[in-house]
C-alpha positions as protocol buffer text, in pm:
chain_id: "A"
residue {
  index: 1
  type: MET
  ca { x: 2253 y: -5757 z: 2162 }
}
residue {
  index: 2
  type: SER
  ca { x: 1914 y: -5856 z: 1983 }
}
residue {
  index: 3
  type: THR
  ca { x: 1677 y: -5677 z: 2254 }
}
residue {
  index: 4
  type: GLN
  ca { x: 1901 y: -5377 z: 2128 }
}
residue {
  index: 5
  type: ARG
  ca { x: 1887 y: -5388 z: 1822 }
}
residue {
  index: 6
  type: LEU
  ca { x: 1469 y: -5437 z: 1832 }
}
residue {
  index: 7
  type: GLU
  ca { x: 1515 y: -5139 z: 2045 }
}
residue {
  index: 8
  type: LYS
  ca { x: 1689 y: -4931 z: 1814 }
}
residue {
  index: 9
  type: CYS
  ca { x: 1480 y: -5082 z: 1529 }
}
residue {
  index: 10
  type: ASP
  ca { x: 1153 y: -4976 z: 1686 }
}
residue {
  index: 11
  type: LYS
  ca { x: 1284 y: -4619 z: 1760 }
}
residue {
  index: 12
  type: LYS
  ca { x: 1360 y: -4555 z: 1421 }
}
residue {
  index: 13
  type: ALA
  ca { x: 1020 y: -4679 z: 1247 }
}
residue {
  index: 14
  type: ASN
  ca { x: 870 y: -4444 z: 1552 }
}
residue {
  index: 15
  type: GLU
  ca { x: 1089 y: -4145 z: 1421 }
}
residue {
  index: 16
  type: ALA
  ca { x: 1009 y: -4234 z: 1060 }
}
residue {
  index: 17
  type: GLU
  ca { x: 618 y: -4209 z: 1131 }
}
residue {
  index: 18
  type: ASN
  ca { x: 641 y: -3892 z: 1345 }
}
residue {
  index: 19
  type: ASN
  ca { x: 828 y: -3720 z: 1085 }
}
residue {
  index: 20
  type: GLY
  ca { x: 561 y: -3854 z: 807 }
}
residue {
  index: 21
  type: LEU
  ca { x: 305 y: -3678 z: 1050 }
}
residue {
  index: 22
  type: ILE
  ca { x: 491 y: -3386 z: 1084 }
}
residue {
  index: 23
  type: ALA
  ca { x: 550 y: -3357 z: 697 }
}
residue {
  index: 24
  type: GLU
  ca { x: 197 y: -3420 z: 602 }
}
residue {
  index: 25
  type: GLN
  ca { x: 83 y: -3135 z: 877 }
}
residue {
  index: 26
  type: LYS
  ca { x: 333 y: -2890 z: 704 }
}
residue {
  index: 27
  type: GLN
  ca { x: 214 y: -3004 z: 359 }
}
residue {
  index: 28
  type: SER
  ca { x: -159 y: -2941 z: 477 }
}
residue {
  index: 29
  type: GLU
  ca { x: -70 y: -2601 z: 642 }
}
residue {
  index: 30
  type: ARG
  ca { x: 135 y: -2505 z: 322 }
}
residue {
  index: 31
  type: GLN
  ca { x: -137 y: -2561 z: 84 }
}
residue {
  index: 32
  type: ALA
  ca { x: -421 y: -2397 z: 373 }
}
residue {
  index: 33
  type: GLU
  ca { x: -199 y: -2096 z: 354 }
}
residue {
  index: 34
  type: ASN
  ca { x: -211 y: -2092 z: -50 }
}
residue {
  index: 35
  type: PRO
  ca { x: -582 y: -2126 z: -150 }
}
residue {
  index: 36
  type: SER
  ca { x: -546 y: -1927 z: -465 }
}
residue {
  index: 37
  type: ASP
  ca { x: -284 y: -2157 z: -598 }
}
residue {
  index: 38
  type: LYS
  ca { x: -400 y: -2344 z: -885 }
}
residue {
  index: 39
  type: SER
  ca { x: -186 y: -2622 z: -822 }
}
residue {
  index: 40
  type: CYS
  ca { x: -332 y: -2678 z: -445 }
}
residue {
  index: 41
  type: ARG
  ca { x: -677 y: -2640 z: -581 }
}
residue {
  index: 42
  type: PHE
  ca { x: -639 y: -2927 z: -858 }
}
residue {
  index: 43
  type: TRP
  ca { x: -480 y: -3184 z: -617 }
}
residue {
  index: 44
  type: ASN
  ca { x: -751 y: -3125 z: -358 }
}
residue {
  index: 45
  type: LYS
  ca { x: -1067 y: -3194 z: -557 }
}
residue {
  index: 46
  type: GLY
  ca { x: -1341 y: -3488 z: -454 }
}
residue {
  index: 47
  type: VAL
  ca { x: -1150 y: -3851 z: -491 }
}
residue {
  index: 48
  type: LEU
  ca { x: -845 y: -3691 z: -601 }
}
residue {
  index: 49
  type: LYS
  ca { x: -824 y: -3531 z: -290 }
}
residue {
  index: 50
  type: SER
  ca { x: -860 y: -3871 z: -96 }
}
residue {
  index: 51
  type: LEU
  ca { x: -615 y: -4001 z: -303 }
}
residue {
  index: 52
  type: ASN
  ca { x: -358 y: -3704 z: -283 }
}
residue {
  index: 53
  type: ASP
  ca { x: -433 y: -3764 z: 98 }
}
residue {
  index: 54
  type: ILE
  ca { x: -308 y: -4098 z: 108 }
}
residue {
  index: 55
  type: ASP
  ca { x: -6 y: -4032 z: -107 }
}
residue {
  index: 56
  type: LEU
  ca { x: 129 y: -3747 z: 108 }
}
residue {
  index: 57
  type: SER
  ca { x: 85 y: -3940 z: 410 }
}
residue {
  index: 58
  type: LEU
  ca { x: 251 y: -4271 z: 278 }
}
residue {
  index: 59
  type: SER
  ca { x: 525 y: -4057 z: 75 }
}
residue {
  index: 60
  type: ALA
  ca { x: 598 y: -3874 z: 396 }
}
residue {
  index: 61
  type: SER
  ca { x: 653 y: -4134 z: 630 }
}
residue {
  index: 62
  type: LEU
  ca { x: 882 y: -4298 z: 334 }
}
residue {
  index: 63
  type: SER
  ca { x: 1103 y: -4004 z: 352 }
}
residue {
  index: 64
  type: VAL
  ca { x: 1362 y: -4152 z: 572 }
}
residue {
  index: 65
  type: CYS
  ca { x: 1685 y: -4025 z: 410 }
}
residue {
  index: 66
  type: ALA
  ca { x: 1522 y: -3655 z: 365 }
}
residue {
  index: 67
  type: SER
  ca { x: 1791 y: -3554 z: 541 }
}
residue {
  index: 68
  type: GLN
  ca { x: 2136 y: -3664 z: 786 }
}
residue {
  index: 69
  type: ASP
  ca { x: 1871 y: -3611 z: 1081 }
}
residue {
  index: 70
  type: SER
  ca { x: 1626 y: -3851 z: 900 }
}
residue {
  index: 71
  type: PRO
  ca { x: 1582 y: -4201 z: 1088 }
}
residue {
  index: 72
  type: TYR
  ca { x: 1838 y: -4364 z: 788 }
}
residue {
  index: 73
  type: GLY
  ca { x: 2017 y: -4055 z: 739 }
}
residue {
  index: 74
  type: GLU
  ca { x: 2318 y: -4264 z: 695 }
}
residue {
  index: 75
  type: PHE
  ca { x: 2196 y: -4409 z: 348 }
}
residue {
  index: 76
  type: ARG
  ca { x: 2170 y: -4038 z: 231 }
}
residue {
  index: 77
  type: PRO
  ca { x: 2492 y: -4057 z: 51 }
}
residue {
  index: 78
  type: LEU
  ca { x: 2382 y: -4361 z: -149 }
}
residue {
  index: 79
  type: MET
  ca { x: 2095 y: -4227 z: -252 }
}
residue {
  index: 80
  type: LYS
  ca { x: 2271 y: -3908 z: -382 }
}
residue {
  index: 81
  type: VAL
  ca { x: 2442 y: -4129 z: -587 }
}
residue {
  index: 82
  type: LEU
  ca { x: 2157 y: -4285 z: -744 }
}
residue {
  index: 83
  type: GLU
  ca { x: 2029 y: -3935 z: -805 }
}
residue {
  index: 84
  type: ILE
  ca { x: 2338 y: -3844 z: -1003 }
}
residue {
  index: 85
  type: SER
  ca { x: 2339 y: -4152 z: -1190 }
}
residue {
  index: 86
  type: CYS
  ca { x: 2030 y: -4068 z: -1346 }
}
residue {
  index: 87
  type: HIS
  ca { x: 2052 y: -3681 z: -1377 }
}
residue {
  index: 88
  type: GLY
  ca { x: 2002 y: -3549 z: -1716 }
}
residue {
  index: 89
  type: ALA
  ca { x: 2343 y: -3346 z: -1735 }
}
residue {
  index: 90
  type: PRO
  ca { x: 2560 y: -3657 z: -1733 }
}
residue {
  index: 91
  type: TRP
  ca { x: 2357 y: -3860 z: -1992 }
}
residue {
  index: 92
  type: ILE
  ca { x: 2294 y: -3569 z: -2193 }
}
residue {
  index: 93
  type: GLY
  ca { x: 2671 y: -3470 z: -2224 }
}
residue {
  index: 94
  type: GLY
  ca { x: 2777 y: -3864 z: -2182 }
}
residue {
  index: 95
  type: THR
  ca { x: 2570 y: -3933 z: -2482 }
}
residue {
  index: 96
  type: LEU
  ca { x: 2716 y: -3617 z: -2693 }
}
residue {
  index: 97
  type: LEU
  ca { x: 3075 y: -3723 z: -2591 }
}
residue {
  index: 98
  type: ALA
  ca { x: 2980 y: -4075 z: -2738 }
}
residue {
  index: 99
  type: ILE
  ca { x: 2889 y: -3948 z: -3050 }
}
residue {
  index: 100
  type: LEU
  ca { x: 3152 y: -3752 z: -3072 }
}
residue {
  index: 101
  type: PHE
  ca { x: 3421 y: -4051 z: -3057 }
}
residue {
  index: 102
  type: SER
  ca { x: 3217 y: -4298 z: -3225 }
}
residue {
  index: 103
  type: TYR
  ca { x: 3324 y: -4376 z: -3582 }
}
residue {
  index: 104
  type: VAL
  ca { x: 3083 y: -4601 z: -3744 }
}
residue {
  index: 105
  type: GLU
  ca { x: 2732 y: -4522 z: -3874 }
}
residue {
  index: 106
  type: SER
  ca { x: 2540 y: -4776 z: -3721 }
}
residue {
  index: 107
  type: SER
  ca { x: 2656 y: -4685 z: -3361 }
}
residue {
  index: 108
  type: GLN
  ca { x: 2608 y: -4324 z: -3440 }
}
residue {
  index: 109
  type: GLN
  ca { x: 2211 y: -4378 z: -3530 }
}
residue {
  index: 110
  type: VAL
  ca { x: 2188 y: -4537 z: -3187 }
}
residue {
  index: 111
  type: LEU
  ca { x: 2321 y: -4284 z: -3011 }
}
residue {
  index: 112
  type: VAL
  ca { x: 2141 y: -3974 z: -3199 }
}
residue {
  index: 113
  type: ASN
  ca { x: 1855 y: -4156 z: -3112 }
}
residue {
  index: 114
  type: LEU
  ca { x: 1925 y: -4205 z: -2721 }
}
residue {
  index: 115
  type: LEU
  ca { x: 1974 y: -3846 z: -2757 }
}
residue {
  index: 116
  type: ALA
  ca { x: 1707 y: -3748 z: -2899 }
}
residue {
  index: 117
  type: ALA
  ca { x: 1519 y: -3919 z: -2634 }
}
residue {
  index: 118
  type: LEU
  ca { x: 1693 y: -3786 z: -2360 }
}
residue {
  index: 119
  type: ILE
  ca { x: 1597 y: -3418 z: -2465 }
}
residue {
  index: 120
  type: LEU
  ca { x: 1180 y: -3550 z: -2539 }
}
residue {
  index: 121
  type: ASP
  ca { x: 1194 y: -3640 z: -2191 }
}
residue {
  index: 122
  type: LEU
  ca { x: 1353 y: -3298 z: -2047 }
}
residue {
  index: 123
  type: LEU
  ca { x: 1052 y: -3136 z: -2282 }
}
residue {
  index: 124
  type: ILE
  ca { x: 751 y: -3368 z: -2152 }
}
residue {
  index: 125
  type: VAL
  ca { x: 877 y: -3345 z: -1803 }
}
residue {
  index: 126
  type: VAL
  ca { x: 901 y: -2973 z: -1805 }
}
residue {
  index: 127
  type: THR
  ca { x: 566 y: -2946 z: -1966 }
}
residue {
  index: 128
  type: LEU
  ca { x: 373 y: -3209 z: -1749 }
}
residue {
  index: 129
  type: LYS
  ca { x: 529 y: -3024 z: -1392 }
}
residue {
  index: 130
  type: ALA
  ca { x: 432 y: -2708 z: -1558 }
}
residue {
  index: 131
  type: LEU
  ca { x: 97 y: -2814 z: -1618 }
}
residue {
  index: 132
  type: ALA
  ca { x: 34 y: -2991 z: -1273 }
}
residue {
  index: 133
  type: ARG
  ca { x: 227 y: -2769 z: -1046 }
}
residue {
  index: 134
  type: ARG
  ca { x: 223 y: -3015 z: -793 }
}
residue {
  index: 135
  type: PRO
  ca { x: 462 y: -2869 z: -525 }
}
residue {
  index: 136
  type: ARG
  ca { x: 768 y: -3075 z: -388 }
}
residue {
  index: 137
  type: PRO
  ca { x: 693 y: -3263 z: -33 }
}
residue {
  index: 138
  type: SER
  ca { x: 799 y: -3038 z: 254 }
}
residue {
  index: 139
  type: SER
  ca { x: 1055 y: -3276 z: 357 }
}
residue {
  index: 140
  type: ASN
  ca { x: 1307 y: -3210 z: 13 }
}
residue {
  index: 141
  type: ALA
  ca { x: 1616 y: -3025 z: 118 }
}
residue {
  index: 142
  type: MET
  ca { x: 1639 y: -2828 z: -198 }
}
residue {
  index: 143
  type: ASP
  ca { x: 1993 y: -2939 z: -274 }
}
residue {
  index: 144
  type: MET
  ca { x: 1948 y: -3171 z: -584 }
}
residue {
  index: 145
  type: PHE
  ca { x: 2244 y: -3205 z: -762 }
}
residue {
  index: 146
  type: ALA
  ca { x: 2290 y: -2953 z: -1083 }
}
residue {
  index: 147
  type: SER
  ca { x: 1907 y: -2828 z: -1099 }
}
residue {
  index: 148
  type: VAL
  ca { x: 1893 y: -2460 z: -1295 }
}
residue {
  index: 149
  type: SER
  ca { x: 1536 y: -2515 z: -1381 }
}
residue {
  index: 150
  type: THR
  ca { x: 1267 y: -2328 z: -1209 }
}
residue {
  index: 151
  type: VAL
  ca { x: 1011 y: -2542 z: -1259 }
}
residue {
  index: 152
  type: ASP
  ca { x: 1195 y: -2857 z: -1174 }
}
residue {
  index: 153
  type: ASN
  ca { x: 1285 y: -2696 z: -856 }
}
residue {
  index: 154
  type: LEU
  ca { x: 946 y: -2641 z: -754 }
}
residue {
  index: 155
  type: TYR
  ca { x: 750 y: -2913 z: -858 }
}
residue {
  index: 156
  type: SER
  ca { x: 716 y: -3280 z: -853 }
}
residue {
  index: 157
  type: PHE
  ca { x: 468 y: -3446 z: -1071 }
}
residue {
  index: 158
  type: PRO
  ca { x: 584 y: -3640 z: -1228 }
}
residue {
  index: 159
  type: SER
  ca { x: 996 y: -3731 z: -1099 }
}
residue {
  index: 160
  type: GLY
  ca { x: 1209 y: -3675 z: -1390 }
}
residue {
  index: 161
  type: HIS
  ca { x: 1453 y: -3898 z: -1264 }
}
residue {
  index: 162
  type: ALA
  ca { x: 1162 y: -4184 z: -1270 }
}
residue {
  index: 163
  type: THR
  ca { x: 1104 y: -4099 z: -1630 }
}
residue {
  index: 164
  type: ARG
  ca { x: 1422 y: -4093 z: -1747 }
}
residue {
  index: 165
  type: ALA
  ca { x: 1571 y: -4392 z: -1549 }
}
residue {
  index: 166
  type: ALA
  ca { x: 1279 y: -4597 z: -1744 }
}
residue {
  index: 167
  type: MET
  ca { x: 1297 y: -4449 z: -2072 }
}
residue {
  index: 168
  type: VAL
  ca { x: 1673 y: -4544 z: -2070 }
}
residue {
  index: 169
  type: THR
  ca { x: 1662 y: -4882 z: -1937 }
}
residue {
  index: 170
  type: TYR
  ca { x: 1430 y: -4993 z: -2177 }
}
residue {
  index: 171
  type: PHE
  ca { x: 1610 y: -4826 z: -2464 }
}
residue {
  index: 172
  type: CYS
  ca { x: 1933 y: -4967 z: -2352 }
}
residue {
  index: 173
  type: ILE
  ca { x: 1778 y: -5327 z: -2328 }
}
residue {
  index: 174
  type: ALA
  ca { x: 1624 y: -5320 z: -2682 }
}
residue {
  index: 175
  type: GLN
  ca { x: 1932 y: -5130 z: -2875 }
}
residue {
  index: 176
  type: PHE
  ca { x: 2225 y: -5295 z: -2739 }
}
residue {
  index: 177
  type: SER
  ca { x: 2304 y: -5687 z: -2649 }
}
residue {
  index: 178
  type: LEU
  ca { x: 2309 y: -5651 z: -2251 }
}
residue {
  index: 179
  type: GLY
  ca { x: 2238 y: -6019 z: -2228 }
}
residue {
  index: 180
  type: TYR
  ca { x: 2027 y: -6104 z: -1878 }
}
residue {
  index: 181
  type: PHE
  ca { x: 2255 y: -6020 z: -1600 }
}
residue {
  index: 182
  type: PHE
  ca { x: 2296 y: -5647 z: -1716 }
}
residue {
  index: 183
  type: SER
  ca { x: 1968 y: -5634 z: -1852 }
}
residue {
  index: 184
  type: LEU
  ca { x: 1848 y: -5736 z: -1484 }
}
residue {
  index: 185
  type: ALA
  ca { x: 2092 y: -5480 z: -1330 }
}
residue {
  index: 186
  type: LEU
  ca { x: 1965 y: -5181 z: -1534 }
}
residue {
  index: 187
  type: PHE
  ca { x: 1602 y: -5277 z: -1457 }
}
residue {
  index: 188
  type: LEU
  ca { x: 1737 y: -5311 z: -1081 }
}
residue {
  index: 189
  type: TRP
  ca { x: 1888 y: -4960 z: -1092 }
}
residue {
  index: 190
  type: MET
  ca { x: 1562 y: -4797 z: -1269 }
}
residue {
  index: 191
  type: ILE
  ca { x: 1361 y: -4941 z: -956 }
}
residue {
  index: 192
  type: ALA
  ca { x: 1613 y: -4863 z: -724 }
}
residue {
  index: 193
  type: VAL
  ca { x: 1625 y: -4463 z: -877 }
}
residue {
  index: 194
  type: GLY
  ca { x: 1245 y: -4425 z: -831 }
}
residue {
  index: 195
  type: ILE
  ca { x: 1240 y: -4562 z: -469 }
}
residue {
  index: 196
  type: SER
  ca { x: 1512 y: -4329 z: -364 }
}
residue {
  index: 197
  type: ARG
  ca { x: 1349 y: -4047 z: -491 }
}
residue {
  index: 198
  type: VAL
  ca { x: 1062 y: -4104 z: -234 }
}
residue {
  index: 199
  type: LEU
  ca { x: 1321 y: -4181 z: 10 }
}
residue {
  index: 200
  type: LEU
  ca { x: 1520 y: -3843 z: -22 }
}
residue {
  index: 201
  type: GLY
  ca { x: 1188 y: -3701 z: 48 }
}
residue {
  index: 202
  type: ARG
  ca { x: 1208 y: -3511 z: -329 }
}
residue {
  index: 203
  type: HIS
  ca { x: 877 y: -3723 z: -465 }
}
residue {
  index: 204
  type: TYR
  ca { x: 557 y: -3859 z: -369 }
}
residue {
  index: 205
  type: VAL
  ca { x: 519 y: -4187 z: -445 }
}
residue {
  index: 206
  type: THR
  ca { x: 274 y: -4128 z: -731 }
}
residue {
  index: 207
  type: ASP
  ca { x: 498 y: -3890 z: -893 }
}
residue {
  index: 208
  type: VAL
  ca { x: 742 y: -4207 z: -902 }
}
residue {
  index: 209
  type: ILE
  ca { x: 485 y: -4428 z: -1045 }
}
residue {
  index: 210
  type: VAL
  ca { x: 369 y: -4190 z: -1290 }
}
residue {
  index: 211
  type: GLY
  ca { x: 727 y: -4096 z: -1398 }
}
residue {
  index: 212
  type: LEU
  ca { x: 824 y: -4491 z: -1466 }
}
residue {
  index: 213
  type: THR
  ca { x: 519 y: -4480 z: -1677 }
}
residue {
  index: 214
  type: VAL
  ca { x: 555 y: -4212 z: -1849 }
}
residue {
  index: 215
  type: GLY
  ca { x: 945 y: -4319 z: -1936 }
}
residue {
  index: 216
  type: SER
  ca { x: 844 y: -4675 z: -2051 }
}
residue {
  index: 217
  type: LEU
  ca { x: 569 y: -4470 z: -2330 }
}
residue {
  index: 218
  type: GLN
  ca { x: 851 y: -4217 z: -2437 }
}
residue {
  index: 219
  type: TYR
  ca { x: 1072 y: -4502 z: -2546 }
}
residue {
  index: 220
  type: LYS
  ca { x: 748 y: -4665 z: -2759 }
}
residue {
  index: 221
  type: ILE
  ca { x: 720 y: -4295 z: -2923 }
}
residue {
  index: 222
  type: VAL
  ca { x: 1141 y: -4316 z: -2986 }
}
residue {
  index: 223
  type: ASP
  ca { x: 1121 y: -4655 z: -3085 }
}
residue {
  index: 224
  type: HIS
  ca { x: 791 y: -4600 z: -3342 }
}
residue {
  index: 225
  type: PHE
  ca { x: 946 y: -4265 z: -3470 }
}
residue {
  index: 226
  type: TRP
  ca { x: 1330 y: -4407 z: -3477 }
}
residue {
  index: 227
  type: LEU
  ca { x: 1570 y: -4180 z: -3698 }
}
residue {
  index: 228
  type: SER
  ca { x: 1698 y: -4335 z: -4006 }
}
residue {
  index: 229
  type: SER
  ca { x: 2086 y: -4353 z: -4077 }
}
residue {
  index: 230
  type: GLU
  ca { x: 2036 y: -4110 z: -4297 }
}
residue {
  index: 231
  type: THR
  ca { x: 1847 y: -3890 z: -4105 }
}
residue {
  index: 232
  type: CYS
  ca { x: 2146 y: -3874 z: -3843 }
}
residue {
  index: 233
  type: GLN
  ca { x: 2411 y: -3833 z: -4052 }
}
residue {
  index: 234
  type: TRP
  ca { x: 2235 y: -3539 z: -4165 }
}
residue {
  index: 235
  type: PHE
  ca { x: 2216 y: -3395 z: -3833 }
}
residue {
  index: 236
  type: LEU
  ca { x: 2598 y: -3472 z: -3745 }
}
residue {
  index: 237
  type: ARG
  ca { x: 2712 y: -3341 z: -4059 }
}
residue {
  index: 238
  type: PRO
  ca { x: 2819 y: -3001 z: -3926 }
}
residue {
  index: 239
  type: MET
  ca { x: 2986 y: -3199 z: -3638 }
}
residue {
  index: 240
  type: HIS
  ca { x: 3175 y: -3394 z: -3907 }
}
residue {
  index: 241
  type: GLU
  ca { x: 3261 y: -3068 z: -4122 }
}
residue {
  index: 242
  type: HIS
  ca { x: 3386 y: -2904 z: -3793 }
}
residue {
  index: 243
  type: PHE
  ca { x: 3659 y: -3204 z: -3661 }
}
residue {
  index: 244
  type: ASN
  ca { x: 3723 y: -3310 z: -4035 }
}
residue {
  index: 245
  type: TYR
  ca { x: 3620 y: -3691 z: -4023 }
}
């Protein structure tokens, strides 16, 4: 039994390595076919090209859940659950519902600031993606959950899921009394979301690393420009008048 398991693991490792080489070759061919693309020229200059090549190769070898036929394709549904858990639509929609059913001003203040943080995250990520214009990995299956933005579909730098995961994690740990266990669980969720983006073939490793960094900086911005209770109530006044409370 142990010998069979070792052989199975070796086989999966070889498949992952071969898939990585194939994905890297496809990406290089795609960039070669589009020499006029500004994004390709940007990511293929000097030292940046060397780093990009390393990133491309590493990311391709790690995209082991990119499809059902991938070496670890059986874990793809779990990676998709992580993808949905950090999608912008559930977070923004859930925050709006929480605001609607919250009747305590202090809670409303935190929730409005969270909503502002989520909107800020979307604006920053879309802007950075439009500027960097880094194509998504060729291994990406283009079956992302509820993706409507052309910029979000085409470009990968930085990872929006990683920025949101980091921002939400630092926000919740700072603003809610979660305790050690739940704070640790939230931090592990953030890391898992980041790793899943590479395993699914959605992003390169550097997309995720930069995304996590940007997300932590986003919370610092939100914390610095924290909206007062009076400002939040001013924003919520139309809702209060509409629902008569």
